[in-house]
């Protein structure tokens, strides 16, 4: 990971996914992150088309669409948001790749939790973000609310990738937590490092 000095000045741009972007069924650049097969722990991606948004080497704010997106940062300190405020990730499976730099992956904002299907008794296997290259030392996951609203667990053992699932805790009358994100290839057991909470 690249560590930028405080006197380094970069131009931050906002790149917003439009409906006219690239369509990619099997994003080849994801193979280096262990996604050799277009599958995830919860949903087969063979039937899922992705739209790509690619970042240059500057500090960029990459914003996805209401569809399934692949956001690919490079060497800058990027902020990656796979969805827009209108849908908040419902029904989406987005793949976020920060690249180099100290990146922020947005799974919630000051108003709401992203990738929450709104159904208390479902596990959230139809909408979530896959963070493909999260580095606990340098990167940050942004979540809505407080640490007490969430829990962490292992990706199921029969899945094609390993890692950590971020769950939104369920209301007291439900025993089913909502999966909103997967940190691929990373074991995380605490919110004390690598997470920030807003709202």
Short mmCIF file of N, CA and C in Angstrom, two decimals:
data_model
loop_
_atom_site.label_atom_id
_atom_site.label_comp_id
_atom_site.label_asym_id
_atom_site.label_seq_id
_atom_site.Cartn_x
_atom_site.Cartn_y
_atom_site.Cartn_z
N UNK A 1 0.83 -1.20 0.00
CA UNK A 1 0.00 0.00 0.00
C UNK A 1 0.87 1.26 0.00
N UNK A 2 0.42 2.25 -0.70
CA UNK A 2 1.14 3.48 -0.82
C UNK A 2 0.76 4.41 0.32
N UNK A 3 1.73 5.05 0.96
CA UNK A 3 1.45 5.95 2.05
C UNK A 3 1.78 7.36 1.60
N UNK A 4 0.77 8.18 1.36
CA UNK A 4 0.98 9.52 0.83
C UNK A 4 1.31 10.49 1.96
N UNK A 5 2.29 11.34 1.75
CA UNK A 5 2.67 12.33 2.75
C UNK A 5 1.61 13.41 2.83
N UNK A 6 1.61 14.14 3.97
CA UNK A 6 0.57 15.13 4.21
C UNK A 6 0.70 16.32 3.27
N UNK A 7 1.93 16.58 2.73
CA UNK A 7 2.10 17.73 1.86
C UNK A 7 1.85 17.38 0.40
N UNK A 8 1.45 16.13 0.15
CA UNK A 8 1.12 15.72 -1.21
C UNK A 8 -0.26 16.24 -1.56
N UNK A 9 -0.35 16.98 -2.68
CA UNK A 9 -1.61 17.58 -3.09
C UNK A 9 -2.09 16.86 -4.34
N UNK A 10 -3.30 16.30 -4.28
CA UNK A 10 -3.87 15.61 -5.42
C UNK A 10 -5.25 16.19 -5.70
N UNK A 11 -5.65 16.09 -6.93
CA UNK A 11 -6.96 16.57 -7.32
C UNK A 11 -7.97 15.44 -7.19
N UNK A 12 -9.02 15.65 -6.41
CA UNK A 12 -10.05 14.63 -6.23
C UNK A 12 -11.19 14.88 -7.20
N UNK A 13 -11.53 13.85 -7.96
CA UNK A 13 -12.61 13.96 -8.93
C UNK A 13 -13.72 12.99 -8.56
N UNK A 14 -14.92 13.34 -8.97
CA UNK A 14 -16.05 12.45 -8.77
C UNK A 14 -16.43 11.83 -10.10
N UNK A 15 -16.40 10.50 -10.15
CA UNK A 15 -16.79 9.77 -11.34
C UNK A 15 -18.08 9.03 -11.03
N UNK A 16 -19.14 9.34 -11.74
CA UNK A 16 -20.45 8.76 -11.48
C UNK A 16 -20.78 7.77 -12.58
N UNK A 17 -21.22 6.58 -12.17
CA UNK A 17 -21.61 5.56 -13.15
C UNK A 17 -22.85 6.01 -13.91
N UNK A 18 -22.73 5.98 -15.22
CA UNK A 18 -23.87 6.25 -16.08
C UNK A 18 -24.34 4.96 -16.74
N UNK A 19 -25.54 4.96 -17.26
CA UNK A 19 -26.08 3.75 -17.87
C UNK A 19 -25.40 3.38 -19.17
N UNK A 20 -24.56 4.24 -19.71
CA UNK A 20 -23.91 3.96 -20.99
C UNK A 20 -22.53 3.36 -20.82
N UNK A 21 -22.15 2.91 -19.63
CA UNK A 21 -20.80 2.42 -19.37
C UNK A 21 -20.54 1.03 -19.92
N UNK A 22 -19.32 0.55 -19.68
CA UNK A 22 -18.94 -0.77 -20.15
C UNK A 22 -19.78 -1.85 -19.50
N UNK A 23 -20.10 -2.89 -20.26
CA UNK A 23 -20.81 -4.05 -19.71
C UNK A 23 -19.83 -5.21 -19.70
N UNK A 24 -19.65 -5.86 -18.55
CA UNK A 24 -18.69 -6.93 -18.41
C UNK A 24 -19.35 -8.07 -17.65
N UNK A 25 -19.35 -9.24 -18.26
CA UNK A 25 -19.97 -10.38 -17.58
C UNK A 25 -18.97 -11.03 -16.63
N UNK A 26 -17.73 -11.23 -17.06
CA UNK A 26 -16.70 -11.86 -16.23
C UNK A 26 -15.51 -10.92 -16.18
N UNK A 27 -15.46 -9.97 -15.25
CA UNK A 27 -14.37 -8.99 -15.21
C UNK A 27 -13.02 -9.68 -14.98
N UNK A 28 -12.17 -9.71 -16.00
CA UNK A 28 -10.93 -10.47 -15.93
C UNK A 28 -9.97 -9.92 -14.90
N UNK A 29 -10.02 -8.60 -14.65
CA UNK A 29 -9.06 -8.02 -13.72
C UNK A 29 -9.29 -8.48 -12.28
N UNK A 30 -10.44 -9.10 -12.01
CA UNK A 30 -10.72 -9.56 -10.65
C UNK A 30 -10.02 -10.87 -10.32
N UNK A 31 -9.43 -11.55 -11.32
CA UNK A 31 -8.79 -12.83 -11.05
C UNK A 31 -7.65 -12.71 -10.06
N UNK A 32 -6.96 -11.57 -10.08
CA UNK A 32 -5.85 -11.40 -9.14
C UNK A 32 -6.32 -11.32 -7.70
N UNK A 33 -7.62 -11.09 -7.48
CA UNK A 33 -8.17 -11.01 -6.14
C UNK A 33 -8.90 -12.29 -5.75
N UNK A 34 -8.73 -13.36 -6.53
CA UNK A 34 -9.33 -14.64 -6.18
C UNK A 34 -10.68 -14.90 -6.79
N UNK A 35 -11.17 -14.02 -7.66
CA UNK A 35 -12.47 -14.22 -8.29
C UNK A 35 -12.29 -14.87 -9.66
N UNK A 36 -11.69 -16.06 -9.68
CA UNK A 36 -11.49 -16.76 -10.94
C UNK A 36 -12.82 -17.23 -11.53
N UNK A 37 -13.78 -17.54 -10.67
CA UNK A 37 -15.11 -17.91 -11.13
C UNK A 37 -16.07 -16.78 -10.78
N UNK A 38 -17.01 -16.50 -11.65
CA UNK A 38 -17.97 -15.43 -11.37
C UNK A 38 -19.01 -15.88 -10.38
N UNK A 39 -18.56 -16.20 -9.17
CA UNK A 39 -19.46 -16.64 -8.11
C UNK A 39 -19.08 -15.94 -6.82
N UNK A 40 -20.02 -15.87 -5.90
CA UNK A 40 -19.77 -15.30 -4.59
C UNK A 40 -20.31 -16.24 -3.54
N UNK A 41 -20.05 -15.98 -2.26
CA UNK A 41 -20.57 -16.87 -1.22
C UNK A 41 -22.08 -17.01 -1.19
N UNK A 42 -22.79 -16.03 -1.71
CA UNK A 42 -24.23 -16.03 -1.53
C UNK A 42 -25.04 -16.17 -2.82
N UNK A 43 -24.49 -15.74 -3.91
CA UNK A 43 -25.30 -15.73 -5.14
C UNK A 43 -24.42 -15.99 -6.34
N UNK A 44 -24.83 -16.92 -7.23
CA UNK A 44 -24.08 -17.19 -8.44
C UNK A 44 -24.10 -15.98 -9.35
N UNK A 45 -22.93 -15.57 -9.83
CA UNK A 45 -22.87 -14.39 -10.68
C UNK A 45 -22.87 -14.73 -12.16
N UNK A 46 -23.05 -15.98 -12.50
CA UNK A 46 -23.06 -16.34 -13.91
C UNK A 46 -24.19 -15.62 -14.66
N UNK A 47 -25.26 -15.34 -13.98
CA UNK A 47 -26.41 -14.69 -14.61
C UNK A 47 -26.40 -13.19 -14.39
N UNK A 48 -25.32 -12.67 -13.84
CA UNK A 48 -25.27 -11.26 -13.46
C UNK A 48 -24.33 -10.48 -14.37
N UNK A 49 -24.83 -9.43 -14.97
CA UNK A 49 -23.99 -8.55 -15.78
C UNK A 49 -23.50 -7.39 -14.92
N UNK A 50 -22.25 -6.99 -15.15
CA UNK A 50 -21.67 -5.90 -14.38
C UNK A 50 -21.28 -4.76 -15.31
N UNK A 51 -21.36 -3.58 -14.76
CA UNK A 51 -20.90 -2.38 -15.46
C UNK A 51 -19.66 -1.88 -14.75
N UNK A 52 -18.63 -1.50 -15.50
CA UNK A 52 -17.36 -1.12 -14.91
C UNK A 52 -17.14 0.37 -14.84
N UNK A 53 -16.49 0.80 -13.77
CA UNK A 53 -16.03 2.18 -13.65
C UNK A 53 -14.59 2.11 -13.20
N UNK A 54 -13.69 2.72 -13.96
CA UNK A 54 -12.27 2.59 -13.72
C UNK A 54 -11.67 3.96 -13.40
N UNK A 55 -10.78 3.98 -12.43
CA UNK A 55 -10.22 5.22 -11.94
C UNK A 55 -8.80 5.42 -12.46
N UNK A 56 -8.42 6.66 -12.79
CA UNK A 56 -7.01 6.94 -13.04
C UNK A 56 -6.25 6.97 -11.73
N UNK A 57 -5.04 7.48 -11.75
CA UNK A 57 -4.17 7.39 -10.57
C UNK A 57 -4.36 8.55 -9.60
N UNK A 58 -5.41 9.33 -9.76
CA UNK A 58 -5.66 10.44 -8.85
C UNK A 58 -6.54 9.99 -7.68
N UNK A 59 -6.79 10.90 -6.74
CA UNK A 59 -7.72 10.62 -5.64
C UNK A 59 -9.13 10.85 -6.17
N UNK A 60 -9.88 9.77 -6.32
CA UNK A 60 -11.18 9.89 -6.96
C UNK A 60 -12.30 9.45 -6.04
N UNK A 61 -13.49 9.97 -6.31
CA UNK A 61 -14.71 9.56 -5.65
C UNK A 61 -15.51 8.76 -6.68
N UNK A 62 -15.45 7.44 -6.59
CA UNK A 62 -16.12 6.58 -7.56
C UNK A 62 -17.51 6.23 -7.05
N UNK A 63 -18.53 6.51 -7.86
CA UNK A 63 -19.91 6.30 -7.45
C UNK A 63 -20.58 5.37 -8.45
N UNK A 64 -21.22 4.30 -7.94
CA UNK A 64 -21.88 3.33 -8.80
C UNK A 64 -23.27 3.76 -9.18
N UNK A 65 -24.00 2.80 -9.77
CA UNK A 65 -25.35 3.04 -10.27
C UNK A 65 -26.33 2.15 -9.51
N UNK A 66 -27.62 2.19 -9.85
CA UNK A 66 -28.58 1.27 -9.22
C UNK A 66 -28.44 -0.18 -9.72
N UNK A 67 -27.48 -0.44 -10.60
CA UNK A 67 -27.26 -1.79 -11.11
C UNK A 67 -26.04 -2.41 -10.44
N UNK A 68 -25.68 -3.63 -10.85
CA UNK A 68 -24.47 -4.27 -10.34
C UNK A 68 -23.26 -3.61 -10.97
N UNK A 69 -22.32 -3.15 -10.13
CA UNK A 69 -21.17 -2.41 -10.63
C UNK A 69 -19.86 -3.04 -10.17
N UNK A 70 -18.83 -2.82 -10.98
CA UNK A 70 -17.45 -3.05 -10.57
C UNK A 70 -16.76 -1.70 -10.55
N UNK A 71 -16.29 -1.26 -9.39
CA UNK A 71 -15.54 -0.02 -9.26
C UNK A 71 -14.08 -0.36 -9.02
N UNK A 72 -13.20 0.16 -9.84
CA UNK A 72 -11.78 -0.18 -9.77
C UNK A 72 -10.94 1.06 -9.60
N UNK A 73 -10.42 1.27 -8.39
CA UNK A 73 -9.48 2.36 -8.16
C UNK A 73 -8.07 1.95 -8.55
N UNK A 74 -7.15 2.91 -8.49
CA UNK A 74 -5.76 2.58 -8.78
C UNK A 74 -4.88 3.09 -7.64
N UNK A 75 -3.93 3.96 -7.92
CA UNK A 75 -2.95 4.30 -6.88
C UNK A 75 -3.36 5.45 -5.98
N UNK A 76 -4.44 6.13 -6.29
CA UNK A 76 -4.85 7.25 -5.45
C UNK A 76 -5.57 6.81 -4.19
N UNK A 77 -5.82 7.78 -3.30
CA UNK A 77 -6.64 7.54 -2.09
C UNK A 77 -8.10 7.73 -2.50
N UNK A 78 -8.74 6.65 -2.90
CA UNK A 78 -10.07 6.73 -3.50
C UNK A 78 -11.18 6.46 -2.50
N UNK A 79 -12.36 7.01 -2.80
CA UNK A 79 -13.59 6.69 -2.08
C UNK A 79 -14.51 5.96 -3.05
N UNK A 80 -14.92 4.74 -2.69
CA UNK A 80 -15.72 3.92 -3.59
C UNK A 80 -17.10 3.66 -2.99
N UNK A 81 -18.13 4.09 -3.71
CA UNK A 81 -19.52 3.88 -3.31
C UNK A 81 -20.21 3.14 -4.44
N UNK A 82 -20.59 1.89 -4.21
CA UNK A 82 -21.11 1.07 -5.29
C UNK A 82 -22.53 1.35 -5.70
N UNK A 83 -23.23 2.19 -4.96
CA UNK A 83 -24.64 2.43 -5.23
C UNK A 83 -24.93 3.92 -5.17
N UNK A 84 -26.18 4.28 -5.44
CA UNK A 84 -26.57 5.69 -5.31
C UNK A 84 -27.53 5.85 -4.14
N UNK A 85 -27.81 7.10 -3.80
CA UNK A 85 -28.62 7.38 -2.62
C UNK A 85 -30.07 6.93 -2.79
N UNK A 86 -30.54 6.86 -4.02
CA UNK A 86 -31.95 6.53 -4.26
C UNK A 86 -32.25 5.07 -3.92
N UNK A 87 -31.39 4.15 -4.35
CA UNK A 87 -31.65 2.72 -4.12
C UNK A 87 -30.93 2.19 -2.89
N UNK A 88 -29.85 2.85 -2.46
CA UNK A 88 -29.06 2.45 -1.29
C UNK A 88 -28.62 0.99 -1.36
N UNK A 89 -28.43 0.49 -2.58
CA UNK A 89 -27.89 -0.85 -2.74
C UNK A 89 -28.89 -1.98 -2.72
N UNK A 90 -30.16 -1.71 -2.57
CA UNK A 90 -31.15 -2.78 -2.54
C UNK A 90 -31.18 -3.50 -3.89
N UNK A 91 -31.04 -4.83 -3.84
CA UNK A 91 -31.06 -5.62 -5.06
C UNK A 91 -29.78 -5.59 -5.85
N UNK A 92 -28.72 -5.02 -5.30
CA UNK A 92 -27.45 -4.92 -6.02
C UNK A 92 -26.39 -5.82 -5.39
N UNK A 93 -25.49 -6.31 -6.22
CA UNK A 93 -24.25 -6.94 -5.76
C UNK A 93 -23.12 -6.21 -6.46
N UNK A 94 -22.38 -5.41 -5.72
CA UNK A 94 -21.31 -4.59 -6.28
C UNK A 94 -19.95 -5.12 -5.85
N UNK A 95 -18.96 -4.95 -6.71
CA UNK A 95 -17.59 -5.35 -6.41
C UNK A 95 -16.72 -4.10 -6.38
N UNK A 96 -16.05 -3.87 -5.27
CA UNK A 96 -15.26 -2.66 -5.05
C UNK A 96 -13.79 -3.05 -4.91
N UNK A 97 -12.94 -2.46 -5.75
CA UNK A 97 -11.51 -2.72 -5.73
C UNK A 97 -10.79 -1.39 -5.57
N UNK A 98 -10.14 -1.18 -4.44
CA UNK A 98 -9.51 0.10 -4.18
C UNK A 98 -8.21 0.31 -4.91
N UNK A 99 -7.43 -0.76 -5.14
CA UNK A 99 -6.10 -0.60 -5.70
C UNK A 99 -5.14 -0.10 -4.65
N UNK A 100 -4.15 0.70 -5.05
CA UNK A 100 -3.21 1.27 -4.10
C UNK A 100 -3.81 2.45 -3.36
N UNK A 101 -3.05 2.99 -2.43
CA UNK A 101 -3.52 4.15 -1.68
C UNK A 101 -4.32 3.76 -0.45
N UNK A 102 -4.79 4.77 0.26
CA UNK A 102 -5.59 4.58 1.46
C UNK A 102 -7.05 4.85 1.08
N UNK A 103 -7.79 3.79 0.85
CA UNK A 103 -9.11 3.89 0.25
C UNK A 103 -10.23 3.78 1.28
N UNK A 104 -11.37 4.38 0.95
CA UNK A 104 -12.58 4.30 1.78
C UNK A 104 -13.68 3.62 0.98
N UNK A 105 -14.25 2.56 1.55
CA UNK A 105 -15.33 1.82 0.92
C UNK A 105 -16.62 2.15 1.68
N UNK A 106 -17.58 2.73 0.97
CA UNK A 106 -18.79 3.26 1.61
C UNK A 106 -19.90 2.22 1.55
N UNK A 107 -20.27 1.68 2.72
CA UNK A 107 -21.39 0.74 2.84
C UNK A 107 -22.55 1.36 3.61
N UNK A 108 -22.49 2.66 3.81
CA UNK A 108 -23.55 3.40 4.46
C UNK A 108 -23.18 4.85 4.56
N UNK A 109 -24.19 5.73 4.64
CA UNK A 109 -23.90 7.15 4.81
C UNK A 109 -24.59 7.66 6.07
N UNK A 110 -24.65 8.97 6.23
CA UNK A 110 -25.23 9.54 7.45
C UNK A 110 -26.72 9.25 7.58
N UNK A 111 -27.37 8.87 6.48
CA UNK A 111 -28.81 8.67 6.50
C UNK A 111 -29.25 7.22 6.61
N UNK A 112 -28.48 6.30 6.03
CA UNK A 112 -28.99 4.93 5.93
C UNK A 112 -27.89 3.89 5.77
N UNK A 113 -28.26 2.64 6.01
CA UNK A 113 -27.40 1.49 5.75
C UNK A 113 -27.56 1.08 4.29
N UNK A 114 -26.47 0.85 3.59
CA UNK A 114 -26.55 0.37 2.22
C UNK A 114 -26.66 -1.16 2.20
N UNK A 115 -27.23 -1.68 1.13
CA UNK A 115 -27.35 -3.13 0.88
C UNK A 115 -28.23 -3.83 1.93
N UNK A 116 -29.17 -3.10 2.46
CA UNK A 116 -30.14 -3.68 3.39
C UNK A 116 -31.44 -3.89 2.63
N UNK A 117 -31.90 -5.14 2.52
CA UNK A 117 -33.10 -5.39 1.72
C UNK A 117 -34.38 -4.96 2.42
N UNK A 118 -34.28 -4.56 3.70
CA UNK A 118 -35.45 -4.07 4.41
C UNK A 118 -36.36 -5.14 4.95
N UNK A 119 -35.95 -6.41 4.80
CA UNK A 119 -36.76 -7.52 5.30
C UNK A 119 -36.03 -8.16 6.48
N UNK A 120 -36.63 -8.07 7.66
CA UNK A 120 -35.95 -8.46 8.88
C UNK A 120 -35.65 -9.95 8.96
N UNK A 121 -36.39 -10.77 8.26
CA UNK A 121 -36.25 -12.22 8.41
C UNK A 121 -35.54 -12.87 7.22
N UNK A 122 -34.80 -12.09 6.46
CA UNK A 122 -34.00 -12.65 5.37
C UNK A 122 -32.53 -12.35 5.62
N UNK A 123 -31.60 -13.19 5.12
CA UNK A 123 -30.17 -13.02 5.43
C UNK A 123 -29.45 -12.02 4.55
N UNK A 124 -30.13 -11.40 3.61
CA UNK A 124 -29.49 -10.38 2.79
C UNK A 124 -28.60 -10.92 1.69
N UNK A 125 -28.92 -12.11 1.18
CA UNK A 125 -28.07 -12.73 0.18
C UNK A 125 -28.30 -12.24 -1.24
N UNK A 126 -29.20 -11.29 -1.42
CA UNK A 126 -29.46 -10.76 -2.75
C UNK A 126 -28.87 -9.38 -2.97
N UNK A 127 -28.30 -8.78 -1.93
CA UNK A 127 -27.69 -7.45 -2.10
C UNK A 127 -26.60 -7.24 -1.05
N UNK A 128 -25.40 -6.96 -1.53
CA UNK A 128 -24.25 -6.70 -0.67
C UNK A 128 -23.11 -6.21 -1.54
N UNK A 129 -22.08 -5.69 -0.91
CA UNK A 129 -20.87 -5.25 -1.60
C UNK A 129 -19.73 -6.21 -1.28
N UNK A 130 -18.95 -6.57 -2.28
CA UNK A 130 -17.73 -7.34 -2.09
C UNK A 130 -16.56 -6.36 -2.16
N UNK A 131 -15.83 -6.23 -1.07
CA UNK A 131 -14.61 -5.41 -1.06
C UNK A 131 -13.46 -6.37 -1.34
N UNK A 132 -12.88 -6.26 -2.53
CA UNK A 132 -11.97 -7.29 -3.02
C UNK A 132 -10.57 -7.19 -2.45
N UNK A 133 -10.15 -6.00 -2.01
CA UNK A 133 -8.74 -5.84 -1.60
C UNK A 133 -8.61 -4.98 -0.35
N UNK A 134 -9.47 -5.20 0.63
CA UNK A 134 -9.42 -4.41 1.86
C UNK A 134 -8.14 -4.68 2.63
N UNK A 135 -7.44 -3.60 3.00
CA UNK A 135 -6.23 -3.67 3.81
C UNK A 135 -6.53 -3.03 5.16
N UNK A 136 -6.51 -3.83 6.21
CA UNK A 136 -6.92 -3.36 7.53
C UNK A 136 -6.03 -2.24 8.04
N UNK A 137 -4.80 -2.20 7.60
CA UNK A 137 -3.86 -1.19 8.09
C UNK A 137 -4.08 0.18 7.45
N UNK A 138 -4.51 0.20 6.18
CA UNK A 138 -4.57 1.46 5.46
C UNK A 138 -6.00 1.89 5.08
N UNK A 139 -6.87 0.94 4.80
CA UNK A 139 -8.19 1.26 4.25
C UNK A 139 -9.25 1.42 5.34
N UNK A 140 -10.41 1.94 4.92
CA UNK A 140 -11.50 2.20 5.85
C UNK A 140 -12.83 1.75 5.25
N UNK A 141 -13.65 1.08 6.07
CA UNK A 141 -15.03 0.78 5.71
C UNK A 141 -15.92 1.79 6.41
N UNK A 142 -16.74 2.51 5.66
CA UNK A 142 -17.67 3.47 6.25
C UNK A 142 -19.04 2.83 6.39
N UNK A 143 -19.60 2.88 7.62
CA UNK A 143 -20.90 2.30 7.92
C UNK A 143 -21.80 3.34 8.58
N UNK A 144 -23.09 3.16 8.43
CA UNK A 144 -24.07 4.03 9.09
C UNK A 144 -24.32 3.56 10.51
N UNK A 145 -24.44 4.50 11.43
CA UNK A 145 -24.80 4.15 12.81
C UNK A 145 -23.61 3.99 13.71
N UNK A 146 -23.61 2.93 14.54
CA UNK A 146 -22.53 2.68 15.49
C UNK A 146 -22.09 1.22 15.37
N UNK A 147 -20.97 0.91 16.00
CA UNK A 147 -20.45 -0.45 15.96
C UNK A 147 -21.43 -1.46 16.56
N UNK A 148 -22.23 -1.02 17.51
CA UNK A 148 -23.20 -1.92 18.14
C UNK A 148 -24.29 -2.37 17.17
N UNK A 149 -24.42 -1.68 16.05
CA UNK A 149 -25.44 -2.04 15.06
C UNK A 149 -25.01 -3.18 14.15
N UNK A 150 -23.75 -3.62 14.29
CA UNK A 150 -23.19 -4.57 13.33
C UNK A 150 -22.48 -5.72 14.04
N UNK A 151 -22.23 -6.77 13.28
CA UNK A 151 -21.41 -7.89 13.74
C UNK A 151 -20.61 -8.43 12.58
N UNK A 152 -19.58 -9.22 12.90
CA UNK A 152 -18.69 -9.78 11.89
C UNK A 152 -18.71 -11.30 11.97
N UNK A 153 -18.59 -11.95 10.85
CA UNK A 153 -18.57 -13.40 10.82
C UNK A 153 -17.79 -13.92 9.64
N UNK A 154 -17.44 -15.21 9.69
CA UNK A 154 -16.69 -15.81 8.60
C UNK A 154 -17.61 -16.08 7.41
N UNK A 155 -17.00 -15.97 6.22
CA UNK A 155 -17.71 -16.40 5.02
C UNK A 155 -17.94 -17.91 5.11
N UNK A 156 -19.11 -18.41 4.75
CA UNK A 156 -19.38 -19.86 4.84
C UNK A 156 -18.29 -20.70 4.18
N UNK A 157 -17.98 -21.83 4.80
CA UNK A 157 -16.85 -22.64 4.36
C UNK A 157 -17.00 -23.25 2.99
N UNK A 158 -18.23 -23.41 2.48
CA UNK A 158 -18.42 -23.99 1.16
C UNK A 158 -18.41 -22.95 0.05
N UNK A 159 -17.98 -21.74 0.37
CA UNK A 159 -17.96 -20.66 -0.62
C UNK A 159 -16.64 -20.67 -1.40
N UNK A 160 -16.64 -20.13 -2.62
CA UNK A 160 -15.43 -20.13 -3.44
C UNK A 160 -14.38 -19.13 -2.98
N UNK A 161 -14.73 -18.20 -2.10
CA UNK A 161 -13.75 -17.26 -1.56
C UNK A 161 -13.83 -17.28 -0.05
N UNK A 162 -12.76 -16.85 0.59
CA UNK A 162 -12.75 -16.74 2.05
C UNK A 162 -12.84 -15.27 2.43
N UNK A 163 -13.04 -15.03 3.71
CA UNK A 163 -13.09 -13.65 4.16
C UNK A 163 -14.04 -13.44 5.31
N UNK A 164 -14.46 -12.19 5.47
CA UNK A 164 -15.30 -11.76 6.59
C UNK A 164 -16.58 -11.13 6.08
N UNK A 165 -17.70 -11.53 6.67
CA UNK A 165 -18.99 -10.93 6.32
C UNK A 165 -19.33 -9.85 7.34
N UNK A 166 -19.76 -8.69 6.85
CA UNK A 166 -20.28 -7.63 7.72
C UNK A 166 -21.79 -7.76 7.76
N UNK A 167 -22.33 -7.94 8.97
CA UNK A 167 -23.76 -8.10 9.15
C UNK A 167 -24.36 -6.87 9.83
N UNK A 168 -25.51 -6.44 9.35
CA UNK A 168 -26.33 -5.48 10.08
C UNK A 168 -27.18 -6.27 11.05
N UNK A 169 -27.06 -5.96 12.34
CA UNK A 169 -27.81 -6.71 13.34
C UNK A 169 -29.31 -6.53 13.15
N UNK A 170 -30.04 -7.61 13.46
CA UNK A 170 -31.49 -7.61 13.27
C UNK A 170 -32.20 -7.02 14.48
N UNK A 171 -33.45 -6.61 14.30
CA UNK A 171 -34.25 -6.18 15.45
C UNK A 171 -34.40 -7.33 16.44
N UNK A 172 -34.77 -7.03 17.67
CA UNK A 172 -34.86 -8.07 18.71
C UNK A 172 -35.81 -9.22 18.37
N UNK A 173 -36.83 -8.97 17.55
CA UNK A 173 -37.79 -10.03 17.24
C UNK A 173 -37.36 -10.89 16.06
N UNK A 174 -36.14 -10.70 15.56
CA UNK A 174 -35.66 -11.49 14.43
C UNK A 174 -34.31 -12.09 14.78
N UNK A 175 -34.05 -13.31 14.30
CA UNK A 175 -32.78 -13.98 14.58
C UNK A 175 -31.87 -13.98 13.35
N UNK A 176 -32.26 -13.29 12.30
CA UNK A 176 -31.53 -13.32 11.03
C UNK A 176 -30.82 -11.99 10.80
N UNK A 177 -29.49 -11.94 10.94
CA UNK A 177 -28.77 -10.70 10.63
C UNK A 177 -28.71 -10.49 9.12
N UNK A 178 -28.52 -9.26 8.72
CA UNK A 178 -28.52 -8.88 7.31
C UNK A 178 -27.08 -8.71 6.82
N UNK A 179 -26.66 -9.53 5.87
CA UNK A 179 -25.33 -9.38 5.27
C UNK A 179 -25.33 -8.17 4.35
N UNK A 180 -24.40 -7.23 4.57
CA UNK A 180 -24.32 -6.06 3.71
C UNK A 180 -22.97 -5.94 2.99
N UNK A 181 -21.97 -6.69 3.46
CA UNK A 181 -20.67 -6.59 2.82
C UNK A 181 -19.81 -7.80 3.09
N UNK A 182 -18.88 -8.07 2.18
CA UNK A 182 -17.91 -9.15 2.32
C UNK A 182 -16.52 -8.57 2.11
N UNK A 183 -15.64 -8.79 3.08
CA UNK A 183 -14.23 -8.40 2.96
C UNK A 183 -13.49 -9.64 2.49
N UNK A 184 -13.22 -9.72 1.20
CA UNK A 184 -12.67 -10.93 0.61
C UNK A 184 -11.23 -11.14 1.03
N UNK A 185 -10.94 -12.37 1.48
CA UNK A 185 -9.58 -12.76 1.81
C UNK A 185 -9.01 -12.16 3.07
N UNK A 186 -9.86 -11.56 3.90
CA UNK A 186 -9.39 -10.87 5.11
C UNK A 186 -10.17 -11.39 6.31
N UNK A 187 -9.45 -11.69 7.39
CA UNK A 187 -10.10 -12.07 8.64
C UNK A 187 -10.13 -10.88 9.58
N UNK A 188 -11.31 -10.41 9.89
CA UNK A 188 -11.49 -9.25 10.77
C UNK A 188 -12.43 -9.66 11.89
N UNK A 189 -12.04 -9.38 13.12
CA UNK A 189 -12.85 -9.80 14.27
C UNK A 189 -13.32 -8.64 15.14
N UNK A 190 -12.93 -7.41 14.78
CA UNK A 190 -13.26 -6.27 15.62
C UNK A 190 -13.46 -5.03 14.77
N UNK A 191 -14.27 -4.11 15.25
CA UNK A 191 -14.48 -2.83 14.57
C UNK A 191 -13.52 -1.75 15.06
N UNK A 192 -12.52 -2.13 15.86
CA UNK A 192 -11.64 -1.15 16.47
C UNK A 192 -10.66 -0.53 15.48
N UNK A 193 -10.44 -1.18 14.36
CA UNK A 193 -9.53 -0.65 13.34
C UNK A 193 -10.12 -0.90 11.97
N UNK A 194 -9.99 0.11 11.09
CA UNK A 194 -10.43 -0.04 9.72
C UNK A 194 -11.88 0.29 9.46
N UNK A 195 -12.57 0.81 10.47
CA UNK A 195 -14.00 1.15 10.30
C UNK A 195 -14.26 2.57 10.81
N UNK A 196 -15.19 3.24 10.15
CA UNK A 196 -15.68 4.52 10.63
C UNK A 196 -17.20 4.52 10.54
N UNK A 197 -17.86 5.21 11.48
CA UNK A 197 -19.31 5.19 11.59
C UNK A 197 -19.84 6.61 11.49
N UNK A 198 -20.89 6.79 10.68
CA UNK A 198 -21.46 8.11 10.47
C UNK A 198 -22.97 8.06 10.71
N UNK A 199 -23.55 9.21 11.00
CA UNK A 199 -25.00 9.28 11.18
C UNK A 199 -25.45 9.00 12.59
#
